[in-house]
Coordinates of C-alpha atoms in Angstrom, one line a residue:
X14 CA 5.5 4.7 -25.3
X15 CA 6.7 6.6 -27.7
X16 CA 3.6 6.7 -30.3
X17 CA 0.8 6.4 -27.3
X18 CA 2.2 8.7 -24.6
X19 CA 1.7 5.5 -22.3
X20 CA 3.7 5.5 -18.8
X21 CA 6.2 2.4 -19.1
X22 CA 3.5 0.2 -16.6
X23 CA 0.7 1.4 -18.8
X24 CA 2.6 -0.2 -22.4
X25 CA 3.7 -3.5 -20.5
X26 CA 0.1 -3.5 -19.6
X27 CA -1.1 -3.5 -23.3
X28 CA 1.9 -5.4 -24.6
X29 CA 1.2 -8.5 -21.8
X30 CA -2.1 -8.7 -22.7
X31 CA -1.8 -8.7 -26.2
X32 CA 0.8 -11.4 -25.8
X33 CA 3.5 -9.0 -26.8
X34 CA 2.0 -8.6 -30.5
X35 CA 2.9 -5.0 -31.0
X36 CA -0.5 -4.3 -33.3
X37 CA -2.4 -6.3 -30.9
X38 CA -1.4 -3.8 -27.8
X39 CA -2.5 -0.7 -29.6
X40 CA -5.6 -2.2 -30.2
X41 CA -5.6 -2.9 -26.4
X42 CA -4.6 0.1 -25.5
X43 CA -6.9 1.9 -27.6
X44 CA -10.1 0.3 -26.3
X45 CA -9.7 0.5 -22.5
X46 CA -10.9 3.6 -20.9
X47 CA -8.7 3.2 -17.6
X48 CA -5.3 3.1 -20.0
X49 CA -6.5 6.5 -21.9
X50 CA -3.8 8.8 -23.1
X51 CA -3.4 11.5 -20.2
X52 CA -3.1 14.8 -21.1
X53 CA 0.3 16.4 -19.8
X54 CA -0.9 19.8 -19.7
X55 CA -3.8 19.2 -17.7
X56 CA -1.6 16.5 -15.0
X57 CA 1.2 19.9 -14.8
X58 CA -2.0 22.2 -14.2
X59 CA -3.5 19.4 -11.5
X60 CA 0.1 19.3 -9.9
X61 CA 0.1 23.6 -9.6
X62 CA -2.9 23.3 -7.7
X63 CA -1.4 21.2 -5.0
X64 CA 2.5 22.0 -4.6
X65 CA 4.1 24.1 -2.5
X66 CA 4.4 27.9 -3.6
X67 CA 7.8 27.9 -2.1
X68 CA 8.9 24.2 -3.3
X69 CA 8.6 22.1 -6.4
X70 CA 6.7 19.3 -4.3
X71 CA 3.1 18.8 -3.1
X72 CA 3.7 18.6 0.7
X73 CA 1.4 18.2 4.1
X74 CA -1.1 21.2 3.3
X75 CA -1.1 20.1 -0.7
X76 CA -2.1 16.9 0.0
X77 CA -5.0 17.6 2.3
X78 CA -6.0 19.6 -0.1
X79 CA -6.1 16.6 -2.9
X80 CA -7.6 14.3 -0.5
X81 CA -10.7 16.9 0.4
X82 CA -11.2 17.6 -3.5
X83 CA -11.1 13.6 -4.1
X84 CA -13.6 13.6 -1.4
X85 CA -12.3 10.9 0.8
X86 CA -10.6 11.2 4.0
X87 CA -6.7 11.5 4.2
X88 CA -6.6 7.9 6.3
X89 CA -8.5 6.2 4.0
X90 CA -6.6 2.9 2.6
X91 CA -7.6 4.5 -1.1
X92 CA -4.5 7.1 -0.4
X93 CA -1.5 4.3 0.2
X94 CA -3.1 2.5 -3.2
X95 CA -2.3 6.0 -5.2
X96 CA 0.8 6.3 -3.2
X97 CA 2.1 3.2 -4.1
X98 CA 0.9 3.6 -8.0
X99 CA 2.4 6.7 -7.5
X100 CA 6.0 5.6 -5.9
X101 CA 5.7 8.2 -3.2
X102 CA 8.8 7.6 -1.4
X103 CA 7.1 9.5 1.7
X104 CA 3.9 9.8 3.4
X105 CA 1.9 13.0 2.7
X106 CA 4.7 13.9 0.1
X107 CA 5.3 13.7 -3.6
X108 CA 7.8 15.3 -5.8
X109 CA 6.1 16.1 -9.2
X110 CA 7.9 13.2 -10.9
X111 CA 5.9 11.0 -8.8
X112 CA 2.7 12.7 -9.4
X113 CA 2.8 13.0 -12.8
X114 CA 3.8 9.3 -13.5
X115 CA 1.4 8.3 -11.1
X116 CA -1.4 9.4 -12.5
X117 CA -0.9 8.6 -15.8
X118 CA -0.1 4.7 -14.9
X119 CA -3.8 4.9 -13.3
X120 CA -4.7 6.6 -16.1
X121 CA -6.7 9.8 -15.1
X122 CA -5.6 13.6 -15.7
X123 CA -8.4 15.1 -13.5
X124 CA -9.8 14.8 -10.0
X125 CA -13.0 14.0 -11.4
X126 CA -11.5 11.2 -12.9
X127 CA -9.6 9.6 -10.1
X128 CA -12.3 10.2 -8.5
X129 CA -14.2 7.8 -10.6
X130 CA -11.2 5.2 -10.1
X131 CA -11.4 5.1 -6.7
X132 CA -13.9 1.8 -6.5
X133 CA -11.1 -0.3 -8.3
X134 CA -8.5 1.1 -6.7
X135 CA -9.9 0.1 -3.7
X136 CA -10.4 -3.1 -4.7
X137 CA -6.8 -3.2 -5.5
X138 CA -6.3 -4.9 -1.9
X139 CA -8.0 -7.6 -2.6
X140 CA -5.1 -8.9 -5.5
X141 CA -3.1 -10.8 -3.0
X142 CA -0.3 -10.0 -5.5
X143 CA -1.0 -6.3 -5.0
X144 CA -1.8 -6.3 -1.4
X145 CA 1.9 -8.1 -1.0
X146 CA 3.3 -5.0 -2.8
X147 CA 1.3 -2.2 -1.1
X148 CA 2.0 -4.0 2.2
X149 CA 6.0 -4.1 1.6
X150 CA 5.4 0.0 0.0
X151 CA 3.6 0.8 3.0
X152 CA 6.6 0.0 5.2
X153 CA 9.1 2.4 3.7
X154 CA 6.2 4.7 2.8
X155 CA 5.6 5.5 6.8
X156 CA 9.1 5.5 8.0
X157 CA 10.3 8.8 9.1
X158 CA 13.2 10.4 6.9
X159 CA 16.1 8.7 8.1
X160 CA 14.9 6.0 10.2
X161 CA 15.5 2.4 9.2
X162 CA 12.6 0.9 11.7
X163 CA 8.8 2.1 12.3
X164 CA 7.7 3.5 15.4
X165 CA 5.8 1.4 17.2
X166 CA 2.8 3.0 17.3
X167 CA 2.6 4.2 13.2
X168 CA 2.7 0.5 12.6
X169 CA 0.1 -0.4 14.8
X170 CA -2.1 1.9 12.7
X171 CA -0.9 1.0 9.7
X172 CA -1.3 -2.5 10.4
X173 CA -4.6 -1.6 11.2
X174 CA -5.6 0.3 8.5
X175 CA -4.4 -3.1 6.1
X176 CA -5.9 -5.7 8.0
X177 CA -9.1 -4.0 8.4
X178 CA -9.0 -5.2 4.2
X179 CA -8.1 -8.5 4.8
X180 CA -10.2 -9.5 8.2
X181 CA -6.9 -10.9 10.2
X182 CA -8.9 -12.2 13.0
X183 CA -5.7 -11.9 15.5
X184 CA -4.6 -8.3 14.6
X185 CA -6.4 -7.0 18.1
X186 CA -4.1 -9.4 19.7
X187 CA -1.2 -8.6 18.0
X188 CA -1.3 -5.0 18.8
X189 CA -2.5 -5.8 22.0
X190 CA 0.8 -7.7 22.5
X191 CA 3.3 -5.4 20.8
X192 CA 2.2 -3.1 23.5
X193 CA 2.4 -5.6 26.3
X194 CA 5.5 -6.8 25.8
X195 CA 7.4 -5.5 22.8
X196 CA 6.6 -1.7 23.0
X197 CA 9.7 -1.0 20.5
X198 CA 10.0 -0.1 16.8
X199 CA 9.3 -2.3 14.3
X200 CA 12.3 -3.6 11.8
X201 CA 11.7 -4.6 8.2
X202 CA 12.1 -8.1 8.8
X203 CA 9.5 -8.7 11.4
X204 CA 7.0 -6.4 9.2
X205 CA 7.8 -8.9 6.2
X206 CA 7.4 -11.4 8.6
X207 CA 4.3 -10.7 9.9
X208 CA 2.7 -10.9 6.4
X209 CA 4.2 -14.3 6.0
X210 CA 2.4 -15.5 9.1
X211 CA -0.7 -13.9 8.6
X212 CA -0.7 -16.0 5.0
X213 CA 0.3 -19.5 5.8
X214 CA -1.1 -19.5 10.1
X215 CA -4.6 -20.6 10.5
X216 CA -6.0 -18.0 13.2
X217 CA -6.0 -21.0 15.3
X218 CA -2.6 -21.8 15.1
X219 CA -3.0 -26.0 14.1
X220 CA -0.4 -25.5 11.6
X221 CA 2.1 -23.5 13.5
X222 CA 5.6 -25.1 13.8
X223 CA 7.3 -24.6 17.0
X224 CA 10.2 -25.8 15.5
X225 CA 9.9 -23.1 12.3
X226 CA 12.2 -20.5 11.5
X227 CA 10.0 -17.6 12.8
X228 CA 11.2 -14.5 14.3
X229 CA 11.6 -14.8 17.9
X230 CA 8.7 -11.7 18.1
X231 CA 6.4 -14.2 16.4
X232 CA 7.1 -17.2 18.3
X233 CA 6.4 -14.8 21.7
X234 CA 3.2 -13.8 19.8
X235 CA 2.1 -17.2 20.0
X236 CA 3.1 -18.1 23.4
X237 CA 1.4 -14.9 24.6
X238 CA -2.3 -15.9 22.8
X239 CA -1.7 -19.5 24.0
X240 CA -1.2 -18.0 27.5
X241 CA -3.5 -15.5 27.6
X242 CA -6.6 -18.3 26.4
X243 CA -7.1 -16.6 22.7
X244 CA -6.3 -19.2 21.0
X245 CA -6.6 -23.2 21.8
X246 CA -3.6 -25.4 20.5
X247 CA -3.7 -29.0 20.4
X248 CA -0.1 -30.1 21.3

């Protein structure tokens, strides 16, 4: 970190892949354009353009500004990847700490080359180790200042706007029924849940275990496809 300038996820990056052979990283390091030495002048300029006049943070108005001069829409998934590289511990926020080390663990010190980035950081979802992560980020990430639990209707979207990645073939239904019959926020536990289910449930339930230790939101879930004919179960 020291010699390189590297972010700390940047240097574990070069030192896993080098098998921890401290040479052998800089070598890494050295020879892959997406772990380039960022320039700190140009990231504090970048992070001036955006924040607040009045605040040291890049609030609503900042951050529609980045997403129009990245050129993709603010509800695009692309924007909870950077949030989650860039630890944002709020939606539409970030404090320039979070900007800053951000965007150097991506890499990039310019719009124009974020801009370039945003193919693999959209293909980011597709690491089912990375999608867990963003998908537990997300959670926190929407949740109103102060609130423990998601409003019902922000995690429909945001469920939405994650599943849409990953082709969940019941997530119609499952909004469907949170609005049916749950129509409440949305803890923690059944979001982690949810994921959990989504990853080891066949859309056709055959391996669902009545006798499992679901939540009891989940084990409605299935009762309400099974009722509704969405779904045939072989008992």
């Amino acid at each position: 970190v020291s010699i390189t300038g590297a972010s700390e996820k940047v240097a574990l990056q070069a030192l896993k892949a080098s098998d921890w052979h401290l040479e052998g990283s800089f070598d890494y390091f050295y020879s892959q354009p997406q772990v380039s030495v960022t320039n700190s002048r140009h990231l504090e300029d970048l992070y001036s353009r955006y924040k607040e006049r009045d605040a040291d943070m890049i609030m609503v108005e900042g951050t529609s500004q980045f997403c129009n001069d990245l050129l993709v829409d603010p509800q695009d998934i692309v924007m909870l990847v950077i949030s989650w590289h860039m630890k944002a511990a709020t939606m539409c926020e970030f404090t320039h700490q979070e900007f800053i080390d951000g965007l150097q663990s991506i890499g990039v010190d310019s719009i124009e080359k974020l801009r370039e980035k945003l193919p693999s950081l959209r293909a980011e979802i597709k690491d089912d180790h990375k999608f867990r992560e963003i998908y537990n980020f997300a959670f926190a990430w929407a949740r109103e200042k102060g609130q423990k639990s998601l409003p019902l209707e922000t995690a429909i979207g945001m469920w939405r706007l994650l599943f849409a990645e990953r082709h969940w073939p019941l997530i119609d239904h499952w909004c469907q029924f949170l609005q049916v019959r749950h129509n409440k926020a949305i803890s923690r536990d059944t979001w982690s849940q949810l994921l959990e289910f989504v990853k080891t449930i066949d859309p056709e339930l055959s391996n669902y275990d009545e006798e499992g230790a679901w939540p009891y939101l989940i084990d409605e879930f299935v009762e309400y496809l099974t009722e509704n004919g969405c779904v045939q179960r072989n008992k």
